[in-house]
């Protein structure tokens, strides 16, 4: 009897989505190595707020946080997230014992970020906490410079998405916002495509990434009581094993988008006082899920059938672009090392269906005669 074929769903599916930035720009997974400055066409900034090395102790339940890079750019955010100018408590890490299996290298942790600028208009948008492992050696079929972790390497199992920003391989030298690699940096090879969790008002630690469009994915400077705003997200990380023991050390980058509030705004300025340029120009969310009519299957002796899934992309710029997501994205390609050969364009090959909101477009995509070699598969 055929066994129901299952996949890791939603954004836990590793999906390489090579999406060009809004308005026909370059792909955000292949960022420029030149200095980026705000312009009339691109007045927003994608900023590295902080770069850290985190080592976890499963026995004591403690985390050691070492600030690494020190970027210096227009608002000098990072110096307020770490000593000597900032409060070390602005970044917090705690281990959730119930979801952690130390000897298997599986850690369930909460990471908290406290906004360093309460009482100002330096509101963050599309803040992402990016997990960077020591290696990521799986090469993309589409782009050999796109490398992501294999199953035996460090993986963020509940990622909200994946990004090519701020990896060590493509951002190693001074220039991009003027940061430098510190003495503490180990120089280990890293994946160029890494998983992240999205920090935004209204998202609790374990919530799925369902962003209220009205908030525009913002990270407010203060909470409802007027205190510095602290947001927490849950990270489930599978660490690599070596000699039967987990290697529980990883790098952590904090990325944010920003643009100034309207002139004359109150402090702190509400979200509506920031133009859409404050949000990231690239797509901010992706969802992949199986549909009921999916017929793909797998047993210990083989697998087959047709894979049908719902594919949805969100982009903030569609709030001001009547052409929708399709006109904001240059390129989408999907690949799998086992399920099919070649590359899939889910937009060109999919059937448009109703989307879940004003900032997204959706399609149902069918891939016939897939070739799964395990019950749980990956798409990249």
Coordinates of C-alpha atoms in Angstrom, one line a residue:
X1 CA 0.0 0.0 0.0
X2 CA 1.3 3.4 -0.8
X3 CA 2.3 5.5 2.1
X4 CA 1.3 9.2 2.2
X5 CA 4.2 11.3 1.1
X6 CA 4.9 14.2 3.4
X7 CA 7.1 17.3 3.2
X8 CA 8.4 19.9 5.5
X9 CA 5.9 22.6 4.9
X10 CA 5.7 26.4 4.7
X11 CA 8.9 28.3 5.2
X12 CA 10.5 25.3 6.9
X13 CA 10.9 24.1 3.3
X14 CA 14.3 25.2 2.1
X15 CA 13.4 27.2 -1.0
X16 CA 15.9 29.0 -3.1
X17 CA 13.9 31.8 -4.5
X18 CA 16.0 34.0 -6.7
X19 CA 13.9 37.1 -6.6
X20 CA 15.0 40.4 -8.1
X21 CA 14.5 43.5 -6.0
X22 CA 11.5 45.7 -6.6
X23 CA 11.4 47.8 -9.8
X24 CA 13.7 45.5 -11.7
X25 CA 16.8 45.7 -9.5
X26 CA 19.3 42.9 -8.8
X27 CA 18.6 39.8 -6.8
X28 CA 18.7 40.2 -3.0
X29 CA 20.3 36.8 -2.8
X30 CA 23.2 38.2 -4.9
X31 CA 23.8 41.5 -3.2
X32 CA 26.3 44.0 -4.5
X33 CA 29.7 44.2 -3.0
X34 CA 29.9 47.9 -3.5
X35 CA 29.0 50.5 -0.9
X36 CA 25.2 51.0 -0.9
X37 CA 23.9 54.5 -0.2
X38 CA 20.3 55.8 -0.2
X39 CA 19.2 57.4 -3.5
X40 CA 16.0 58.8 -4.9
X41 CA 15.4 55.4 -6.5
X42 CA 16.4 53.4 -3.4
X43 CA 16.2 55.7 -0.4
X44 CA 16.0 52.9 2.1
X45 CA 18.9 51.1 3.7
X46 CA 19.5 47.5 4.4
X47 CA 21.6 47.7 7.6
X48 CA 23.7 45.3 9.5
X49 CA 22.7 46.0 13.1
X50 CA 25.0 43.5 14.7
X51 CA 27.1 40.5 14.2
X52 CA 27.7 38.0 17.0
X53 CA 29.2 34.6 17.8
X54 CA 26.9 32.6 20.2
X55 CA 28.1 29.4 22.1
X56 CA 25.5 27.4 23.9
X57 CA 26.0 25.3 27.0
X58 CA 23.4 22.6 27.2
X59 CA 24.2 21.6 30.8
X60 CA 24.1 25.0 32.4
X61 CA 21.5 26.4 30.0
X62 CA 23.7 29.5 29.4
X63 CA 24.7 31.3 26.2
X64 CA 28.0 33.1 25.6
X65 CA 27.5 36.1 23.2
X66 CA 30.6 37.6 21.6
X67 CA 30.2 40.8 19.5
X68 CA 32.1 40.4 16.3
X69 CA 31.8 42.9 13.5
X70 CA 31.4 46.6 14.2
X71 CA 29.7 48.3 11.2
X72 CA 29.7 52.1 11.1
X73 CA 27.1 53.7 9.0
X74 CA 24.6 56.6 9.1
X75 CA 22.9 55.7 12.4
X76 CA 25.6 53.6 14.1
X77 CA 23.1 51.1 15.4
X78 CA 25.4 48.3 16.4
X79 CA 27.4 50.2 19.0
X80 CA 24.2 50.4 21.0
X81 CA 23.6 46.7 20.9
X82 CA 26.9 45.8 22.6
X83 CA 29.5 47.2 24.9
X84 CA 31.0 49.7 25.5
X85 CA 28.3 52.2 24.4
X86 CA 25.3 49.9 24.6
X87 CA 23.6 47.6 27.0
X88 CA 24.6 43.9 26.5
X89 CA 21.1 43.0 27.5
X90 CA 19.9 44.4 24.2
X91 CA 20.6 40.9 22.8
X92 CA 19.4 38.0 24.9
X93 CA 19.6 34.2 24.3
X94 CA 17.8 31.5 26.5
X95 CA 17.5 27.8 26.0
X96 CA 14.1 26.1 26.1
X97 CA 14.8 22.8 27.9
X98 CA 11.5 21.2 26.7
X99 CA 12.4 21.3 23.0
X100 CA 16.2 20.7 23.4
X101 CA 18.0 17.4 23.0
X102 CA 21.6 18.3 23.7
X103 CA 23.2 15.0 22.8
X104 CA 21.4 15.0 19.4
X105 CA 22.5 18.5 18.7
X106 CA 18.9 19.9 18.7
X107 CA 18.5 23.2 20.5
X108 CA 15.3 25.1 21.0
X109 CA 16.3 28.7 21.9
X110 CA 14.7 32.1 22.2
X111 CA 16.6 35.1 21.0
X112 CA 15.4 38.6 22.1
X113 CA 16.3 42.0 20.7
X114 CA 15.7 45.2 22.6
X115 CA 15.4 48.3 20.5
X116 CA 18.4 50.5 21.3
X117 CA 16.8 53.8 20.5
X118 CA 13.6 54.3 22.6
X119 CA 12.2 57.8 22.4
X120 CA 13.4 58.4 18.8
X121 CA 12.1 58.0 15.2
X122 CA 14.7 55.3 14.4
X123 CA 12.1 52.7 13.8
X124 CA 13.2 49.4 12.2
X125 CA 11.5 47.6 9.4
X126 CA 11.8 43.9 8.3
X127 CA 14.3 43.1 11.1
X128 CA 15.7 39.6 10.6
X129 CA 17.9 37.5 12.9
X130 CA 20.1 35.4 10.5
X131 CA 21.8 32.2 11.6
X132 CA 25.1 31.5 10.0
X133 CA 26.8 28.1 10.5
X134 CA 30.4 27.2 10.1
X135 CA 29.7 25.5 6.7
X136 CA 27.2 25.4 3.9
X137 CA 28.6 23.2 1.2
X138 CA 25.5 22.3 -0.9
X139 CA 25.8 24.1 -4.2
X140 CA 22.8 25.4 -6.0
X141 CA 22.2 24.1 -9.5
X142 CA 21.2 27.5 -10.7
X143 CA 24.0 29.6 -9.1
X144 CA 27.2 27.9 -8.0
X145 CA 27.9 30.9 -5.7
X146 CA 24.7 30.1 -3.8
X147 CA 25.7 27.6 -1.1
X148 CA 23.4 26.3 1.6
X149 CA 23.7 23.8 4.4
X150 CA 23.5 20.1 3.8
X151 CA 21.5 17.9 6.3
X152 CA 24.7 17.2 8.2
X153 CA 25.5 20.9 8.7
X154 CA 24.0 23.6 10.9
X155 CA 20.4 24.3 10.0
X156 CA 17.7 26.6 11.3
X157 CA 14.8 24.1 11.1
X158 CA 11.9 26.6 11.6
X159 CA 13.3 29.5 9.4
X160 CA 10.8 32.2 8.4
X161 CA 12.9 32.7 5.2
X162 CA 16.3 32.6 3.7
X163 CA 18.6 35.4 2.7
X164 CA 22.0 36.1 1.1
X165 CA 22.7 39.2 3.1
X166 CA 25.7 39.5 5.5
X167 CA 27.2 36.1 5.0
X168 CA 31.0 35.8 5.7
X169 CA 31.9 34.7 2.2
X170 CA 30.5 37.6 0.2
X171 CA 30.8 40.3 2.9
X172 CA 34.3 39.7 4.3
X173 CA 36.1 43.0 3.8
X174 CA 35.7 46.7 4.7
X175 CA 33.5 48.8 2.4
X176 CA 29.9 47.8 2.7
X177 CA 28.8 50.3 5.3
X178 CA 32.4 50.3 6.5
X179 CA 32.5 47.3 8.8
X180 CA 35.6 45.2 9.3
X181 CA 36.3 41.6 10.3
X182 CA 37.5 41.6 13.9
X183 CA 40.3 39.6 15.5
X184 CA 37.7 37.4 17.1
X185 CA 36.3 36.3 13.7
X186 CA 37.4 32.7 12.9
X187 CA 37.2 32.9 9.2
X188 CA 35.5 29.6 8.8
X189 CA 33.6 29.0 5.5
X190 CA 29.9 29.9 5.7
X191 CA 26.9 29.3 3.6
X192 CA 25.9 32.2 1.3
X193 CA 22.2 31.5 1.8
X194 CA 21.1 31.3 5.4
X195 CA 17.9 31.0 7.3
X196 CA 16.4 33.8 9.5
X197 CA 13.6 34.6 11.9
X198 CA 11.6 37.7 11.4
X199 CA 11.1 40.2 14.3
X200 CA 8.1 42.4 14.1
X201 CA 5.5 43.9 16.4
X202 CA 2.6 41.5 17.0
X203 CA 4.8 38.3 16.5
X204 CA 5.3 36.3 19.6
X205 CA 8.3 33.9 20.1
X206 CA 6.7 30.8 18.6
X207 CA 4.2 32.4 16.1
X208 CA 4.3 31.6 12.5
X209 CA 5.3 34.5 10.2
X210 CA 1.9 36.1 9.7
X211 CA 2.5 39.8 9.5
X212 CA -0.3 42.3 9.8
X213 CA 0.0 44.5 6.7
X214 CA -1.1 47.5 8.7
X215 CA 2.1 47.3 10.8
X216 CA 4.4 46.9 7.7
X217 CA 6.6 44.5 9.6
X218 CA 7.9 47.2 11.9
X219 CA 10.0 47.0 15.1
X220 CA 8.7 49.9 17.2
X221 CA 11.2 51.8 19.4
X222 CA 8.9 51.6 22.5
X223 CA 6.3 49.2 23.8
X224 CA 2.8 50.2 24.9
X225 CA 4.2 51.3 28.3
X226 CA 6.8 53.5 26.8
X227 CA 9.7 51.2 27.7
X228 CA 12.3 50.1 25.1
X229 CA 10.6 47.6 22.9
X230 CA 11.8 44.0 23.2
X231 CA 10.8 41.3 20.6
X232 CA 11.6 37.6 21.0
X233 CA 11.6 34.8 18.4
X234 CA 12.0 31.1 18.7
X235 CA 14.9 29.4 16.9
X236 CA 15.0 25.6 16.5
X237 CA 18.6 24.8 15.4
X238 CA 20.1 21.5 14.5
X239 CA 23.8 21.6 15.1
X240 CA 26.3 19.4 13.3
X241 CA 27.7 16.4 15.1
X242 CA 31.4 15.6 15.4
X243 CA 32.7 12.5 17.2
X244 CA 29.3 11.9 18.6
X245 CA 29.1 15.4 20.1
X246 CA 27.2 18.5 18.9
X247 CA 29.2 21.6 17.8
X248 CA 27.0 24.2 19.4
X249 CA 28.5 27.5 18.2
X250 CA 27.1 29.7 15.5
X251 CA 27.2 33.2 14.1
X252 CA 24.2 35.5 14.3
X253 CA 23.6 38.7 12.3
X254 CA 20.8 41.2 12.8
X255 CA 19.6 42.9 9.6
X256 CA 17.1 45.8 9.3
X257 CA 15.7 48.2 6.8
X258 CA 15.3 51.9 7.5
X259 CA 14.3 55.3 6.1
X260 CA 13.7 58.6 7.9
X261 CA 10.2 59.5 9.1
X262 CA 8.4 62.4 7.5
X263 CA 9.7 65.8 8.4
X264 CA 7.9 67.2 11.4
X265 CA 6.7 63.8 12.7
X266 CA 6.0 63.3 16.4
X267 CA 8.4 61.2 18.5
X268 CA 8.0 58.3 18.3
X269 CA 6.5 58.6 14.8
X270 CA 3.7 56.2 13.8
X271 CA 4.2 53.7 11.0
X272 CA 2.2 55.8 8.6
X273 CA 4.8 58.6 8.8
X274 CA 7.3 56.4 7.0
X275 CA 7.2 55.9 3.2
X276 CA 7.2 52.4 1.7
X277 CA 10.9 53.0 1.1
X278 CA 11.5 52.2 4.8
X279 CA 10.7 48.5 4.0
X280 CA 13.1 46.1 2.3
X281 CA 12.9 46.3 -1.5
X282 CA 13.0 42.5 -1.9
X283 CA 10.1 40.2 -1.2
X284 CA 9.6 39.8 2.5
X285 CA 7.8 36.5 2.8
X286 CA 7.3 33.2 1.0
X287 CA 4.9 30.4 1.7
X288 CA 4.9 26.9 0.2
X289 CA 2.3 24.3 1.2
X290 CA 0.9 21.1 -0.3
X291 CA -2.7 21.2 -1.6
X292 CA -5.2 18.4 -0.9
X293 CA -5.0 17.0 -4.5
X294 CA -1.3 16.3 -4.2
X295 CA -0.6 12.7 -5.2
X296 CA 3.1 12.4 -4.5
X297 CA 4.0 9.4 -2.4
X298 CA 6.9 7.4 -0.9
X299 CA 7.6 4.0 0.5
X300 CA 10.7 2.2 1.4
X301 CA 10.8 0.7 -2.1
X302 CA 10.4 4.0 -4.0
X303 CA 8.1 6.9 -4.7
X304 CA 6.4 8.9 -7.4
X305 CA 3.2 10.7 -8.2
X306 CA 2.6 14.4 -8.9
X307 CA 3.6 17.1 -6.5
X308 CA 1.1 20.0 -6.3
X309 CA 1.6 22.9 -3.9
X310 CA 0.4 26.4 -3.2
X311 CA 3.1 29.0 -3.7
X312 CA 2.7 32.6 -2.4
X313 CA 5.0 35.6 -2.4
X314 CA 4.6 38.9 -0.4
X315 CA 6.3 42.2 -1.4
X316 CA 5.7 45.5 0.4
X317 CA 6.0 47.6 -2.8
X318 CA 2.8 46.1 -4.1
X319 CA 1.0 48.5 -1.7
X320 CA 1.9 51.2 -4.2
X321 CA 2.2 49.2 -7.4
X322 CA -1.1 48.2 -9.0
X323 CA 0.8 45.7 -11.2
X324 CA 1.2 43.4 -8.2
X325 CA 4.0 41.0 -7.2
X326 CA 4.6 39.8 -10.7
X327 CA 5.9 43.3 -11.7
X328 CA 8.0 43.6 -8.6
X329 CA 10.0 40.3 -9.0
X330 CA 12.6 39.7 -11.7
X331 CA 13.2 36.0 -11.3
X332 CA 12.0 32.9 -9.4
X333 CA 13.6 29.5 -9.7
X334 CA 13.2 26.3 -7.6
X335 CA 15.3 23.2 -7.5
X336 CA 15.6 19.9 -5.7
X337 CA 18.5 17.4 -5.6
X338 CA 16.1 14.5 -5.6
X339 CA 12.5 15.4 -6.5
X340 CA 13.0 16.5 -10.1
X341 CA 15.7 17.4 -12.6
X342 CA 16.4 21.0 -13.7
X343 CA 14.8 24.2 -12.6
X344 CA 11.2 25.2 -12.0
X345 CA 9.7 28.6 -12.5
X346 CA 6.6 28.5 -10.2
X347 CA 5.2 31.7 -11.6
X348 CA 5.4 30.8 -15.3
X349 CA 4.3 27.2 -14.8
X350 CA 1.7 27.8 -12.0
X351 CA -2.0 28.7 -12.2
X352 CA -2.8 32.0 -10.5
X353 CA -5.2 31.7 -7.5
X354 CA -6.5 34.0 -4.9
X355 CA -3.9 35.4 -2.5
X356 CA -4.2 36.0 1.3
X357 CA -3.8 39.7 1.3
X358 CA -3.0 43.0 -0.5
X359 CA 0.7 42.5 -0.6
X360 CA 0.9 39.0 -2.1
X361 CA 0.2 36.9 -5.2
X362 CA -0.3 33.1 -5.3
X363 CA -0.2 30.2 -7.7
X364 CA -0.9 26.4 -7.6
X365 CA 2.1 24.7 -9.1
X366 CA 2.1 21.1 -10.4
X367 CA 5.3 19.0 -10.9
X368 CA 4.5 15.6 -12.5
X369 CA 6.3 12.4 -11.9
X370 CA 8.5 13.4 -9.0
X371 CA 11.2 11.0 -7.6
X372 CA 11.4 11.3 -3.8
X373 CA 14.0 9.2 -2.1
X374 CA 12.8 9.7 1.4
X375 CA 9.6 10.6 3.2
X376 CA 10.7 14.1 4.1
X377 CA 12.2 16.0 1.1
X378 CA 13.6 19.4 0.4
X379 CA 13.1 22.0 -2.3
X380 CA 15.7 24.6 -2.7

